[in-house]
GROMACS .gro file of C-alpha atoms in nm:
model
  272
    1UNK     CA    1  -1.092   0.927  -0.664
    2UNK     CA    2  -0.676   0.930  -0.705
    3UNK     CA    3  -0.457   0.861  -0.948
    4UNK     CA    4  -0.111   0.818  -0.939
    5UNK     CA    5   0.193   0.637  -1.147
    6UNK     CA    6   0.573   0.699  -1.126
    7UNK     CA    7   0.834   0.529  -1.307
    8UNK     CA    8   1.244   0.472  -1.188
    9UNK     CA    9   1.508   0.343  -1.348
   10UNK     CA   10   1.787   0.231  -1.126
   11UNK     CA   11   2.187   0.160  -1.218
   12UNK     CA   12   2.510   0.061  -0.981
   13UNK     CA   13   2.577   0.423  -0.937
   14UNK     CA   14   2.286   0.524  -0.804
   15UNK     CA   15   2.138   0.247  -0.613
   16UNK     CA   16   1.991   0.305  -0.312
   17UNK     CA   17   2.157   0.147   0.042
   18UNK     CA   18   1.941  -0.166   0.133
   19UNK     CA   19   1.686  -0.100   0.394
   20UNK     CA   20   1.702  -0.274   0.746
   21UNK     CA   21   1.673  -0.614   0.601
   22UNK     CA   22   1.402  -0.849   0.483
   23UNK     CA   23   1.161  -0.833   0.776
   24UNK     CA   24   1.322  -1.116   0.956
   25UNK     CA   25   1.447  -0.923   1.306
   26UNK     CA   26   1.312  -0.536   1.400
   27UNK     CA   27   1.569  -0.258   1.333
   28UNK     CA   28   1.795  -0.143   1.618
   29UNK     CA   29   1.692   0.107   1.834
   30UNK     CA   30   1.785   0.503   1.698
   31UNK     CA   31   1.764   0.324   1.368
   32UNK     CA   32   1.683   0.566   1.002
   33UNK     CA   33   1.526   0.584   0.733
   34UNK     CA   34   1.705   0.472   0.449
   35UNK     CA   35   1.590   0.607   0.132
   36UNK     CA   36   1.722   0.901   0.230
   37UNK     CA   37   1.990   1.103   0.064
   38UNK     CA   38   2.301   0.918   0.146
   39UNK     CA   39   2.506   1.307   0.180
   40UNK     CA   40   2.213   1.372   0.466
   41UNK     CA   41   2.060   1.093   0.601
   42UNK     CA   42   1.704   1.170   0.781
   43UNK     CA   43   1.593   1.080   1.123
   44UNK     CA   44   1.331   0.878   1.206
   45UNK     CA   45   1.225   0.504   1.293
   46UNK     CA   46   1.169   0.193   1.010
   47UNK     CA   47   0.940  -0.062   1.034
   48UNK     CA   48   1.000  -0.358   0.801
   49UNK     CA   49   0.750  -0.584   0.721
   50UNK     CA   50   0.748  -0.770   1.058
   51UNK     CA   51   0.612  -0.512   1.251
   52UNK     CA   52   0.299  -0.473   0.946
   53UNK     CA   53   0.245  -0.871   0.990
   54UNK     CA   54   0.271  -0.894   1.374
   55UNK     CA   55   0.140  -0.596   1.592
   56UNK     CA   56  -0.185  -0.536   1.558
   57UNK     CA   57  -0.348  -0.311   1.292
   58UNK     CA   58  -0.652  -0.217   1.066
   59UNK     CA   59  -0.444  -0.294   0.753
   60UNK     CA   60  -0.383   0.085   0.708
   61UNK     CA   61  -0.001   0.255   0.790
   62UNK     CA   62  -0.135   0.495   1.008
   63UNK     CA   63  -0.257   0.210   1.249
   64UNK     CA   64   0.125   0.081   1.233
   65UNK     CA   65   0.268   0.440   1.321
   66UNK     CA   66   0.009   0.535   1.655
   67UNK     CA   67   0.091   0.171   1.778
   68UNK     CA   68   0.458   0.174   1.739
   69UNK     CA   69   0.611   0.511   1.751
   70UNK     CA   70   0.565   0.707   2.094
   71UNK     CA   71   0.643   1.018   1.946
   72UNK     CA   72   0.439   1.029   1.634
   73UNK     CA   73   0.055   1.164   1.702
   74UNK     CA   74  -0.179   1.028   1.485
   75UNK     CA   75  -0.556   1.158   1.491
   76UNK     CA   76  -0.831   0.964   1.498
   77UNK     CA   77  -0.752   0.675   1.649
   78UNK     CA   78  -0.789   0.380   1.395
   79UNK     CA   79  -1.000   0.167   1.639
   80UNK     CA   80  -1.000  -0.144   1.433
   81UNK     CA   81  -1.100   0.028   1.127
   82UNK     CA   82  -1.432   0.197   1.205
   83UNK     CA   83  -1.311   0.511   0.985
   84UNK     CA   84  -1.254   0.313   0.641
   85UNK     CA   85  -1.177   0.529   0.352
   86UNK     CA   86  -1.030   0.854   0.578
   87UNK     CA   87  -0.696   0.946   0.612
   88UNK     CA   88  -0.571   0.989   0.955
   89UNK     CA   89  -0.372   1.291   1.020
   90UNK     CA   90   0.006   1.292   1.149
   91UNK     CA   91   0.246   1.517   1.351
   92UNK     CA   92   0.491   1.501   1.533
   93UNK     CA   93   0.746   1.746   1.765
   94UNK     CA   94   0.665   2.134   1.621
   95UNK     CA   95   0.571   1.987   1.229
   96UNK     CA   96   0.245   2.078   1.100
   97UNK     CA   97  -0.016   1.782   1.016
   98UNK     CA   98  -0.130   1.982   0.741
   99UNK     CA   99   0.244   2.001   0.569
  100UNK     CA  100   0.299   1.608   0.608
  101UNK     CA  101   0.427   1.427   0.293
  102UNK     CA  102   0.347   1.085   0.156
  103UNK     CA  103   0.631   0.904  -0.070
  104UNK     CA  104   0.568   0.575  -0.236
  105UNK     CA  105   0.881   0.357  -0.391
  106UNK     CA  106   1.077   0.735  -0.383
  107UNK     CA  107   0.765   0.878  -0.545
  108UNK     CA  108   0.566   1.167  -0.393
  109UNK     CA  109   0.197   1.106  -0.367
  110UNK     CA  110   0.057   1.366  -0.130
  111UNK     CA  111  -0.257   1.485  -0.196
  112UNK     CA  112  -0.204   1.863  -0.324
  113UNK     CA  113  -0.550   1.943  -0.307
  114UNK     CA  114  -0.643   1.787   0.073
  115UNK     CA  115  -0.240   1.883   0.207
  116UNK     CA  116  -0.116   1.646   0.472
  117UNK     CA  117  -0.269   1.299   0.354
  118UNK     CA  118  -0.183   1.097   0.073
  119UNK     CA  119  -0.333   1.049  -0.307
  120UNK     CA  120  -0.337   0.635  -0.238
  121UNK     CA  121  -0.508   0.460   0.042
  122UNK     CA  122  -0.256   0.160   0.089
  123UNK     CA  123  -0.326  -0.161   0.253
  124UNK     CA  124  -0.015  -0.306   0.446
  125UNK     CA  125  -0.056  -0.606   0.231
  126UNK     CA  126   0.166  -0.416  -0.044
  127UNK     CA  127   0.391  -0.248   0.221
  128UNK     CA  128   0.775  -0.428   0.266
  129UNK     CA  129   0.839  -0.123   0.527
  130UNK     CA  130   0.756   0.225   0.631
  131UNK     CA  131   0.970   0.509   0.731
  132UNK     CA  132   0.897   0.823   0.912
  133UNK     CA  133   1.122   1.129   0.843
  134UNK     CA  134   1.047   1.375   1.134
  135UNK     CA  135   1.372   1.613   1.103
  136UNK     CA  136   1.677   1.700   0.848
  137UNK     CA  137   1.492   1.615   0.539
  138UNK     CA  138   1.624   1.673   0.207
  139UNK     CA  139   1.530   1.844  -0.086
  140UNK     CA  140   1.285   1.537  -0.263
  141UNK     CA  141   1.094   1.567   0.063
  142UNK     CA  142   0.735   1.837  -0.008
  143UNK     CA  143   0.659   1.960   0.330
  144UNK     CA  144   0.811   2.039   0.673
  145UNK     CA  145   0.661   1.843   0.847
  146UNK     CA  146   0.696   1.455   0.914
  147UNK     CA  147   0.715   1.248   0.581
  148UNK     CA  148   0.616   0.856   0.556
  149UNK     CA  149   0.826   0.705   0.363
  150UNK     CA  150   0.666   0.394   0.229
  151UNK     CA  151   0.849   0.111   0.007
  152UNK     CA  152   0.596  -0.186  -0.193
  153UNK     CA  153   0.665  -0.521  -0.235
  154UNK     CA  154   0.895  -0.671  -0.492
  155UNK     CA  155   0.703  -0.879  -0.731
  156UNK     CA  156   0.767  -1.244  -0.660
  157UNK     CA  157   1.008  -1.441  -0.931
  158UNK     CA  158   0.749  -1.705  -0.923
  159UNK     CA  159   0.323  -1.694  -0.989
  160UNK     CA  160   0.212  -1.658  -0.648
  161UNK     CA  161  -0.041  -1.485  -0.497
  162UNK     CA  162  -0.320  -1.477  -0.158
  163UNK     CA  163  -0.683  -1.411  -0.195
  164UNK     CA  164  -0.881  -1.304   0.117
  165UNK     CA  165  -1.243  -1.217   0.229
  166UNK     CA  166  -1.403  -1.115   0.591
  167UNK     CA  167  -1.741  -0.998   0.673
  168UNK     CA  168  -1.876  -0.883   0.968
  169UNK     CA  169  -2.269  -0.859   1.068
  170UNK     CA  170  -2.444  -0.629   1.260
  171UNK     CA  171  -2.539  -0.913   1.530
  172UNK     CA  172  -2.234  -1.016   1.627
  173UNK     CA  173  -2.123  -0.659   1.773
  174UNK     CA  174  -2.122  -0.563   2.117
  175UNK     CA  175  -2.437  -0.307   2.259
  176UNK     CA  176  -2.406  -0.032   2.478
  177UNK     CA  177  -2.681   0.024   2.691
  178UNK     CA  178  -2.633   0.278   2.889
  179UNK     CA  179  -2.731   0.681   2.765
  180UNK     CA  180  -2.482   0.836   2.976
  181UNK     CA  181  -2.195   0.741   2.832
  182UNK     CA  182  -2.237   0.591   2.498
  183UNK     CA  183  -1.996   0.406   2.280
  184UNK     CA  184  -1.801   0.681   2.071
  185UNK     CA  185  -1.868   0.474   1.752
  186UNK     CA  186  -1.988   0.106   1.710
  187UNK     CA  187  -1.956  -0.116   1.369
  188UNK     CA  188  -2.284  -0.128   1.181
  189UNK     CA  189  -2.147  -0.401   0.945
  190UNK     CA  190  -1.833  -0.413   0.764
  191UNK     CA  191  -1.686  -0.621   0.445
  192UNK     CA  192  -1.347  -0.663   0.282
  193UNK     CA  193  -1.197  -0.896   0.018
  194UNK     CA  194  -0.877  -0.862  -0.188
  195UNK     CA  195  -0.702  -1.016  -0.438
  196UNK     CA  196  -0.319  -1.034  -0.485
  197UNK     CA  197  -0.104  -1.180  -0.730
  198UNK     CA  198   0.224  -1.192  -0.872
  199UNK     CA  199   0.498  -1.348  -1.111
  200UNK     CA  200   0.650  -1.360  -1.436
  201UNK     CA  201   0.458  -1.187  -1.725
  202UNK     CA  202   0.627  -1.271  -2.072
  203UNK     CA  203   0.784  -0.884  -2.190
  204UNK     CA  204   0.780  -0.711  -1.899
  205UNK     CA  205   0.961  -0.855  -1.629
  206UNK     CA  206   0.796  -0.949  -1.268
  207UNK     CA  207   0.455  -0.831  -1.240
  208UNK     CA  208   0.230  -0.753  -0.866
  209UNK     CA  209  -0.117  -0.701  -0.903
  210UNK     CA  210  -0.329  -0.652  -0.596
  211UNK     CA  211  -0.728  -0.555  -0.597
  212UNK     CA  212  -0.916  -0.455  -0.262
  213UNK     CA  213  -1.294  -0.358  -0.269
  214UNK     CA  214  -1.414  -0.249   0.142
  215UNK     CA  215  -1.724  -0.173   0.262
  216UNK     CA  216  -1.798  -0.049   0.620
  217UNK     CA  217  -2.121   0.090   0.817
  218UNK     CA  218  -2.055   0.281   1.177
  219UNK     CA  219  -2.242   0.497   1.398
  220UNK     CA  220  -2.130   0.721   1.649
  221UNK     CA  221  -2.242   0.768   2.005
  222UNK     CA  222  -2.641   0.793   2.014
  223UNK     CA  223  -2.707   0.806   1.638
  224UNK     CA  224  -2.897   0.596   1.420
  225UNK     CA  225  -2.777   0.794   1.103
  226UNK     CA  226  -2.560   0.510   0.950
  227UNK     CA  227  -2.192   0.657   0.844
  228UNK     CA  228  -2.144   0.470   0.520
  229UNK     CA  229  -1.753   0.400   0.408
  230UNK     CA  230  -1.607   0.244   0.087
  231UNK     CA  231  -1.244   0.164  -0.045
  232UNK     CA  232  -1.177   0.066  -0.431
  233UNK     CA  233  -0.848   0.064  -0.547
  234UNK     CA  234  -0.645  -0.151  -0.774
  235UNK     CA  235  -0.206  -0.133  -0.792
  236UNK     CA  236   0.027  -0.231  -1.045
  237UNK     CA  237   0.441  -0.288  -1.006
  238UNK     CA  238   0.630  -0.442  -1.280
  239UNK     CA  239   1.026  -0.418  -1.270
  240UNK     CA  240   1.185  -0.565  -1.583
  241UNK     CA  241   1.650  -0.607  -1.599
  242UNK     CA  242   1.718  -0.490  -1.917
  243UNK     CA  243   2.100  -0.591  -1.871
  244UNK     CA  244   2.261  -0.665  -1.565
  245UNK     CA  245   2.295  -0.398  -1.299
  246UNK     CA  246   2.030  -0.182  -1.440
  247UNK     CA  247   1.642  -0.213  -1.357
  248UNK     CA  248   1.336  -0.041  -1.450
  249UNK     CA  249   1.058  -0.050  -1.211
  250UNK     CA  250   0.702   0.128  -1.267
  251UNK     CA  251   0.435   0.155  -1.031
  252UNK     CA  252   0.068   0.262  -1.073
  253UNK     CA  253  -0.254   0.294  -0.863
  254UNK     CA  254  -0.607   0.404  -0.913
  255UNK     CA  255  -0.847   0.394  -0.646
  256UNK     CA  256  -1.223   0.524  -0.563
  257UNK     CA  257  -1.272   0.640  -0.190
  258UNK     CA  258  -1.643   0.712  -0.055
  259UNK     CA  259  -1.633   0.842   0.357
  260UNK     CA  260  -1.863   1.042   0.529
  261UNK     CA  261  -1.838   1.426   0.549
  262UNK     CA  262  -1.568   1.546   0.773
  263UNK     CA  263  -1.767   1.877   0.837
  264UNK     CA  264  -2.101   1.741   0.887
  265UNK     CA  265  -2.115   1.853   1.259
  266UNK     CA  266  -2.163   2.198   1.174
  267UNK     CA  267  -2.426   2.120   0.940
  268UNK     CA  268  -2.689   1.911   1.167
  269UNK     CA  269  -3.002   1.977   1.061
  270UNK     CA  270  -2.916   1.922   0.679
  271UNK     CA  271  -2.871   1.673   0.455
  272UNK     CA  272  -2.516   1.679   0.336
   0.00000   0.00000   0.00000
């Protein structure tokens, strides 16, 4: 279960560059992140919101990063989102996975307990664009090794808002029948529905709510052990103008995470 909250207040001064537009056209190639310093900018591609609605993905940021950046390693492979609820691990050139940082709206939210994957398991639904800082990071940046840099969506000026659901039963997956070489891991059943919404609340500005509940069964190779996997998690962004040129924006999550064991090879004749 995580936790996390941050809370920015923003003036002329200290405004942060805009970031390579509104999603409408990819950035150019050698392009940077921008929340960066603006004495040292950091290296490292963008992906606006175009890229999270068009290439294909598992709604997770670590399915956007192994499809779109060559140079980024990203372990396990998504796979359409058999491993719901774990945290992929990321590297890249001579960095560490275990000293990879996690940054949400310019706050950090890497795990400090489980180093190298974040407190929040985001869906790409809230994401306007993702960053990846693989070299001359400054200061606000935890570890040495790569840092995603992901920014949420603005809350809409108007009540708006999408509500989906998908399920997927065990008979309509493919079977594998042949012992020698057996499917690495095949979909027992799987479930997802969220909830997003967004607008004007009286007294405190532009409100985004968004609510996902996931459920997913898998087993690997020749098991029949089912691998049970379960994402909770509810996020909150207001941003209220107090006077013009300032704004305050805070930003909250809470979510409840259930995946299988991550260890559980070494233990296999015992229930874990």
């Amino acid at each position: 279960m995580g936790l996390a909250c941050g809370l920015q207040a923003q003036t002329p001064a200290s405004a942060p560059k805009p970031t390579s537009g509104d999603g409408a056209t990819p950035p150019a190639a050698g392009a940077t992140s921008r929340d960066a310093l603006p004495s040292r900018p950091a290296t490292g591609p963008t992906f606006p919101e175009i890229y999270l609605r068009d290439l294909p993905g598992s709604r997770t940021i670590w399915s956007l990063i192994e499809t779109a950046d060559p140079l980024t390693v990203v372990d396990p492979i998504d796979n359409g989102g058999l491993y719901l609820g774990e945290p992929s691990l990321v590297a890249n050139f001579t960095g560490s996975y275990t000293q990879a940082g996690f940054t949400l709206d310019g706050v950090d939210i890497t795990d400090p307990e489980r180093t190298g994957t974040p407190l929040a398991y985001l869906d790409t639904q809230l994401v306007r664009s993702v960053g990846l800082v693989s070299s001359l990071a400054g200061p606000e940046y935890a570890g040495t090794g790569p840092t995603l840099t992901v920014l949420s969506r603005a809350p809409f000026p108007a009540l708006g808002g999408t509500l989906q659901a998908a399920w997927l039963p065990r008979p309509l997956q493919a079977t594998n029948d042949s012992p020698e070489a057996p499917s690495i891991a095949r979909y027992g059943s799987a479930g997802d529905g969220s909830l997003l919404l967004s607008g004007p609340f009286r007294g405190a500005g532009n409100v985004l709510l968004f609510a996902r509940n996931a459920r997913s069964r898998r087993f690997e190779r020749n098991g029949t052990s089912p691998l049970d996997g379960r994402v909770s998690s509810v996020f909150v962004k207001a941003s209220t103008r107090p006077r013009d040129g300032d704004e305050i924006r805070v930003v909250g999550f809470v979510g409840a995470i259930k995946r299988p064991f991550a260890g559980r090879l070494r233990f296999p004749a015992r229930s874990i």
